Amino acid sequence: MTETMPNEAVLDPLGDQDATSAQKTSRNRAKVGSARPSSLLYTYGPGAVMDLPQLTAMPAGLDDWDRIWERRESVPTIHAPRLLAVVKNFLPGVTQLRPFPWAPKRSFADREGEDLGIPARVFPQWLRCTGCNKLGPLSQFTYVNTNPFRPDEARFEHRKCPGPDGRIRKVPSQVVAARYLLACTDGHLDEFPYDWWVHQGQACSSGAEIRPLAMLERTVGKGASATIECKACSLKRPMNEAQGDAGRDKLPRCRGRHPHLGLFAKNGCDHQARVMLLGASNLWFPATQSVIVMPESETETVMTRGDELRAAIGPKKLEKYHADVDRIREELDDVDSRLVALSDDELLAAIAASMAPPPSEDERQAELARFDPIDLLVPEWNYLQRDPAGAHHVDEQTGLAMTSLGDLHPDLRGLGISRGLAVDSLRKVNALVGFTRIDEMERANDLPSRLVPLTRSARTEWAVATEDRGEGIFLQLDEARVAEWEAQIESTDLWEAHRASHQRNFDARFSETSKDIDADSRFLPARYWLAHTFAHLLIREMAMYSGYSAASLSERVYAWNETDDRPAAAGLLIVTTASDSDGTLGGLVSLSERTSLNRIVGRALTRARRCSSDPVCAQRVPKDPEDFLHGAACHTCAMASETSCERANRFLDRRFVLDLPGYGGYGFFS
């Protein structure tokens, strides 16, 4: 993570270090913190607010990352054509996926990656002194970060702080971010207007040009508990007046600000802003797409070759030499592109594909409306239906290595588990296409308008992605038994209670612009509840024996009903991956041995029969006005960490996995 002082036209934080060498002067160092690629993708991406040891920063949009990549002779890319095709629905013009500008250090003295980093702005830029409660923009405080080996010491200080008793302190007081922000459902984020708030939109009665403000904390850590005071006119106003629906009417209209891009929405914003606390969980929801790279699902096409061609030689050279095949081949040879081996006809086809006009906005919106996240899973499911050629069969193209579990233990077959695969090594690619605020991505029908852009320009050549490597275990449920069980479950009162709760949840939590969606279209089938809950139970049990923490294990659930375009599916893949290493240690795959797997599944089901919160947990059924999206499941028995669950611990119920007291006949494995 890198940082630059505010009000600079261009974000080039590493330029500070360049200038230091040239001018022989002491300058602030650029490094202010660090984060793993997976954290930057799912928690602290562009537009999110990241808590560093002494300050808060917001990663900038992708436009500013180009200046970082220019320091390298060549830019690394991630090959995943199937994912790239989906990303282009959200980000037209994208021709390549790039990793984060980051490189791991192999030793303390290793200088690899020092020229890389993610540009970031200090945000929020209103700060509070912990010594005297002074509230002001960061220009009123002193920035300190001169030690290149201690980025955690980057901080703001209030020098000559008078303290609460008015005595000047010899030691500067620590300054922290003022913790209130304004946000709206269109993804805009702004500083809280403290001066406007305390004066209720009027001018200060003192007539002073500089109005010193103070933030008085009365009850630390309990919501909007602070009071804003103007030292010039002695006016005070508590922040709890800004909370709730009544408080929202007292706030100014949203200004349409995107601080990660350094701009405001072109046509402004019509939404009413709402107050949010710094660090709120709904401040930033990533919109990501991911695939597990598998043979045939990543087959090369003319379009993927066209994208690779444009990325290899650049749009300017492509435009200039597109009619000259020999010159294009020379350019490809200069950059050592594998496309140089194509025949003239294949190269001409790739050139034509790369020069084709992009789809119109109407065409893109129509394609986005047709997009179904299940479409990414279907090719994976189809490939997993095939037994590998032998033990530890490795596909040279994708690096996917699988071993059939062969004849499963009779106990597992008796439970309704029909097949199993040990995935010895796999590659998972995850791409960020944007983000939302307040409402999650899946809670918006008008997603194209609410998905916050990652760049200032309407079109961008690349999107950011991570490449994870790891291992996993795949289990498939017997389709005939699942179909029979599902038909019975979906005619029960328990299932109707879940469906009604989902409707209430949908009506209560969706944005105002999404009321026209049919809630049942987002309600997942009973087979998904079954596979999802079973996956959580396995994750909790496997964590005890695999050597990995439960948070390191994640699920990929294949569960949908048959349609004209795809066959029915009922299965799950438990994986562990790492984005900053060559893979994992094999502890998960080791559990796929015939006897071990039977023992793991048996113990997982046995533990699930009892929860320390029973009978409350086991008999939990949502009733009006309750709108929770789980049944007999809680953090004691079935819920998992955010990094493990693909549905944020929704659509879980132990009663669909096995019979619980008072609910006999519901459990699939019973």
Coordinates of N, CA, C and O in Angstrom, one line a residue, residues 504-575:
R504 N -39.9 -11.5 2.9 CA -39.8 -10.3 3.9 C -38.4 -9.7 3.9 O -38.3 -8.5 3.9
N505 N -37.4 -10.6 3.8 CA -36.0 -10.1 3.8 C -35.8 -9.3 2.5 O -35.2 -8.2 2.6
F506 N -36.3 -9.8 1.4 CA -36.1 -9.1 0.1 C -36.8 -7.7 0.2 O -36.2 -6.7 -0.3
D507 N -38.0 -7.7 0.7 CA -38.8 -6.4 0.7 C -38.1 -5.4 1.6 O -38.2 -4.2 1.4
A508 N -37.5 -5.9 2.7 CA -37.0 -5.0 3.7 C -35.6 -4.5 3.4 O -35.3 -3.3 3.8
R509 N -34.8 -5.3 2.7 CA -33.4 -4.9 2.5 C -33.0 -4.5 1.1 O -31.9 -4.0 1.0
F510 N -33.8 -4.7 0.1 CA -33.4 -4.3 -1.2 C -33.5 -2.8 -1.3 O -34.3 -2.2 -0.7
S511 N -32.7 -2.3 -2.2 CA -32.7 -0.8 -2.5 C -34.1 -0.5 -3.1 O -34.7 -1.3 -3.7
E512 N -34.4 0.8 -3.0 CA -35.7 1.3 -3.6 C -35.8 1.0 -5.1 O -36.9 0.9 -5.6
T513 N -34.7 1.0 -5.8 CA -34.7 0.8 -7.2 C -34.8 -0.6 -7.6 O -34.8 -0.9 -8.8
S514 N -35.0 -1.5 -6.7 CA -35.0 -3.0 -7.0 C -36.3 -3.6 -6.6 O -36.4 -4.8 -6.5
K515 N -37.3 -2.9 -6.4 CA -38.6 -3.4 -5.9 C -39.3 -4.2 -7.0 O -40.3 -5.0 -6.7
D516 N -38.9 -4.1 -8.3 CA -39.6 -4.8 -9.3 C -39.1 -6.2 -9.5 O -39.6 -6.9 -10.4
I517 N -38.2 -6.7 -8.7 CA -37.7 -8.1 -8.9 C -38.6 -9.1 -8.2 O -39.2 -8.8 -7.1
D518 N -38.8 -10.2 -8.8 CA -39.6 -11.3 -8.2 C -38.7 -12.0 -7.1 O -37.6 -12.5 -7.5
A519 N -39.0 -11.9 -5.9 CA -38.2 -12.4 -4.8 C -37.9 -13.9 -5.0 O -36.8 -14.4 -4.7
D520 N -38.9 -14.7 -5.5 CA -38.7 -16.1 -5.7 C -37.6 -16.4 -6.7 O -37.0 -17.5 -6.7
S521 N -37.3 -15.5 -7.6 CA -36.2 -15.7 -8.6 C -34.9 -15.7 -7.9 O -33.9 -16.2 -8.5
R522 N -34.8 -15.1 -6.7 CA -33.5 -15.1 -6.0 C -33.5 -16.1 -4.9 O -32.5 -16.2 -4.1
F523 N -34.6 -16.9 -4.7 CA -34.6 -17.9 -3.6 C -34.1 -19.2 -4.2 O -34.5 -19.7 -5.2
L524 N -33.1 -19.7 -3.5 CA -32.3 -20.9 -4.0 C -33.1 -22.2 -3.7 O -33.8 -22.3 -2.6
P525 N -33.0 -23.2 -4.5 CA -33.7 -24.4 -4.3 C -33.3 -25.2 -3.1 O -32.2 -25.0 -2.5
A526 N -34.1 -26.2 -2.7 CA -33.8 -26.9 -1.5 C -32.4 -27.7 -1.6 O -31.7 -27.8 -0.6
R527 N -32.1 -28.1 -2.8 CA -30.8 -28.9 -3.0 C -29.6 -28.0 -2.6 O -28.6 -28.4 -2.2
Y528 N -29.8 -26.6 -2.9 CA -28.7 -25.7 -2.5 C -28.6 -25.7 -1.0 O -27.5 -25.7 -0.5
W529 N -29.7 -25.5 -0.3 CA -29.6 -25.5 1.2 C -28.9 -26.8 1.7 O -28.1 -26.7 2.6
L530 N -29.2 -27.9 1.1 CA -28.6 -29.2 1.5 C -27.1 -29.2 1.3 O -26.3 -29.4 2.2
A531 N -26.7 -28.9 0.1 CA -25.3 -28.9 -0.3 C -24.5 -27.9 0.5 O -23.4 -28.1 0.9
H532 N -25.1 -26.7 0.6 CA -24.5 -25.6 1.3 C -24.2 -25.9 2.8 O -23.1 -25.7 3.3
T533 N -25.3 -26.4 3.5 CA -25.1 -26.7 4.9 C -24.1 -27.9 5.1 O -23.3 -27.8 6.0
F534 N -24.2 -28.9 4.2 CA -23.3 -30.0 4.3 C -21.8 -29.5 4.1 O -20.9 -30.0 4.8
A535 N -21.6 -28.6 3.2 CA -20.3 -28.0 3.0 C -19.7 -27.3 4.2 O -18.6 -27.5 4.6
H536 N -20.6 -26.6 4.9 CA -20.2 -25.9 6.1 C -19.8 -26.9 7.2 O -18.8 -26.7 7.9
L537 N -20.6 -28.0 7.3 CA -20.3 -29.0 8.3 C -18.9 -29.7 8.0 O -18.1 -29.9 9.0
L538 N -18.6 -29.9 6.8 CA -17.4 -30.5 6.4 C -16.2 -29.6 6.6 O -15.1 -30.0 7.1
I539 N -16.4 -28.3 6.3 CA -15.3 -27.3 6.6 C -14.9 -27.3 8.0 O -13.7 -27.3 8.4
R540 N -15.9 -27.3 8.9 CA -15.6 -27.3 10.4 C -14.9 -28.5 10.8 O -14.0 -28.5 11.6
E541 N -15.3 -29.7 10.2 CA -14.6 -30.9 10.6 C -13.3 -31.1 10.0 O -12.3 -31.5 10.7
M542 N -13.1 -30.7 8.7 CA -11.9 -30.9 8.1 C -10.8 -30.0 8.6 O -9.6 -30.3 8.6
A543 N -11.2 -28.8 9.2 CA -10.2 -27.9 9.8 C -9.5 -28.6 11.0 O -8.4 -28.2 11.3
M544 N -10.2 -29.5 11.6 CA -9.6 -30.2 12.8 C -8.5 -31.1 12.4 O -7.6 -31.5 13.3
Y545 N -8.4 -31.6 11.2 CA -7.5 -32.7 10.8 C -6.6 -32.3 9.6 O -5.6 -33.0 9.4
S546 N -6.9 -31.2 8.9 CA -6.1 -30.9 7.7 C -4.9 -30.1 7.9 O -4.0 -30.1 7.1
G547 N -4.8 -29.5 9.1 CA -3.7 -28.6 9.3 C -3.9 -27.1 8.9 O -3.1 -26.3 9.0
Y548 N -5.1 -26.9 8.3 CA -5.5 -25.5 7.9 C -6.6 -25.0 8.8 O -7.4 -25.8 9.3
S549 N -6.6 -23.7 9.0 CA -7.7 -23.1 9.8 C -9.0 -23.2 9.0 O -9.0 -23.3 7.8
A550 N -10.1 -23.1 9.8 CA -11.4 -23.1 9.1 C -11.6 -22.0 8.2 O -12.2 -22.1 7.1
A551 N -11.0 -20.8 8.5 CA -11.1 -19.6 7.6 C -10.3 -19.8 6.3 O -10.5 -19.1 5.4
S552 N -9.3 -20.8 6.3 CA -8.5 -21.0 5.1 C -9.3 -21.9 4.1 O -8.9 -22.1 3.0
L553 N -10.3 -22.6 4.6 CA -11.1 -23.5 3.7 C -12.3 -22.8 3.2 O -12.9 -22.0 3.9
S554 N -12.6 -23.0 1.9 CA -13.8 -22.4 1.4 C -14.6 -23.4 0.5 O -14.1 -24.4 0.2
E555 N -15.8 -23.0 0.2 CA -16.7 -23.9 -0.5 C -16.9 -23.4 -2.0 O -16.8 -22.2 -2.3
R556 N -17.3 -24.3 -2.8 CA -17.8 -24.0 -4.2 C -19.0 -25.0 -4.4 O -18.7 -26.1 -4.6
V557 N -20.2 -24.4 -4.3 CA -21.4 -25.3 -4.3 C -22.0 -25.3 -5.7 O -22.2 -24.3 -6.3
Y558 N -22.2 -26.6 -6.2 CA -22.8 -26.8 -7.5 C -24.2 -27.4 -7.2 O -24.3 -28.6 -7.0
A559 N -25.2 -26.6 -7.2 CA -26.5 -27.1 -6.9 C -27.6 -26.2 -7.6 O -27.8 -25.1 -7.2
W560 N -28.2 -26.8 -8.6 CA -29.2 -26.1 -9.3 C -30.1 -27.1 -10.0 O -29.7 -28.3 -10.2
N561 N -31.3 -26.7 -10.3 CA -32.3 -27.6 -11.0 C -32.0 -27.6 -12.5 O -31.4 -26.7 -13.1
E562 N -32.6 -28.6 -13.1 CA -32.4 -28.8 -14.6 C -33.2 -27.7 -15.3 O -34.3 -27.4 -15.0
T563 N -32.5 -27.2 -16.4 CA -33.2 -26.3 -17.3 C -32.9 -26.8 -18.7 O -32.2 -27.8 -19.0
D564 N -33.4 -26.0 -19.7 CA -33.2 -26.4 -21.1 C -31.7 -26.2 -21.5 O -31.2 -26.9 -22.4
D565 N -31.0 -25.4 -20.7 CA -29.5 -25.1 -21.1 C -28.5 -25.9 -20.2 O -27.4 -26.0 -20.6
R566 N -29.0 -26.5 -19.2 CA -28.0 -27.2 -18.3 C -28.7 -28.3 -17.5 O -29.9 -28.2 -17.2
P567 N -27.9 -29.4 -17.3 CA -28.5 -30.5 -16.4 C -28.5 -30.1 -15.0 O -27.8 -29.2 -14.5
A568 N -29.2 -30.9 -14.2 CA -29.3 -30.6 -12.7 C -27.9 -30.9 -12.1 O -27.2 -31.8 -12.6
A569 N -27.6 -30.3 -11.0 CA -26.4 -30.5 -10.3 C -26.6 -30.6 -8.8 O -27.5 -29.9 -8.3
A570 N -25.8 -31.4 -8.1 CA -25.9 -31.5 -6.7 C -24.5 -32.0 -6.2 O -24.2 -33.2 -6.2
G571 N -23.6 -31.0 -5.8 CA -22.3 -31.4 -5.4 C -21.6 -30.2 -4.7 O -22.2 -29.1 -4.7
L572 N -20.4 -30.5 -4.2 CA -19.7 -29.4 -3.5 C -18.2 -29.7 -3.6 O -17.8 -30.8 -3.7
L573 N -17.5 -28.6 -3.6 CA -16.0 -28.7 -3.7 C -15.4 -27.9 -2.5 O -15.7 -26.7 -2.4
I574 N -14.7 -28.5 -1.6 CA -14.1 -27.8 -0.5 C -12.6 -27.6 -0.9 O -11.9 -28.5 -1.3
V575 N -12.2 -26.3 -0.9 CA -10.9 -26.0 -1.4 C -10.1 -25.2 -0.4 O -10.7 -24.5 0.5

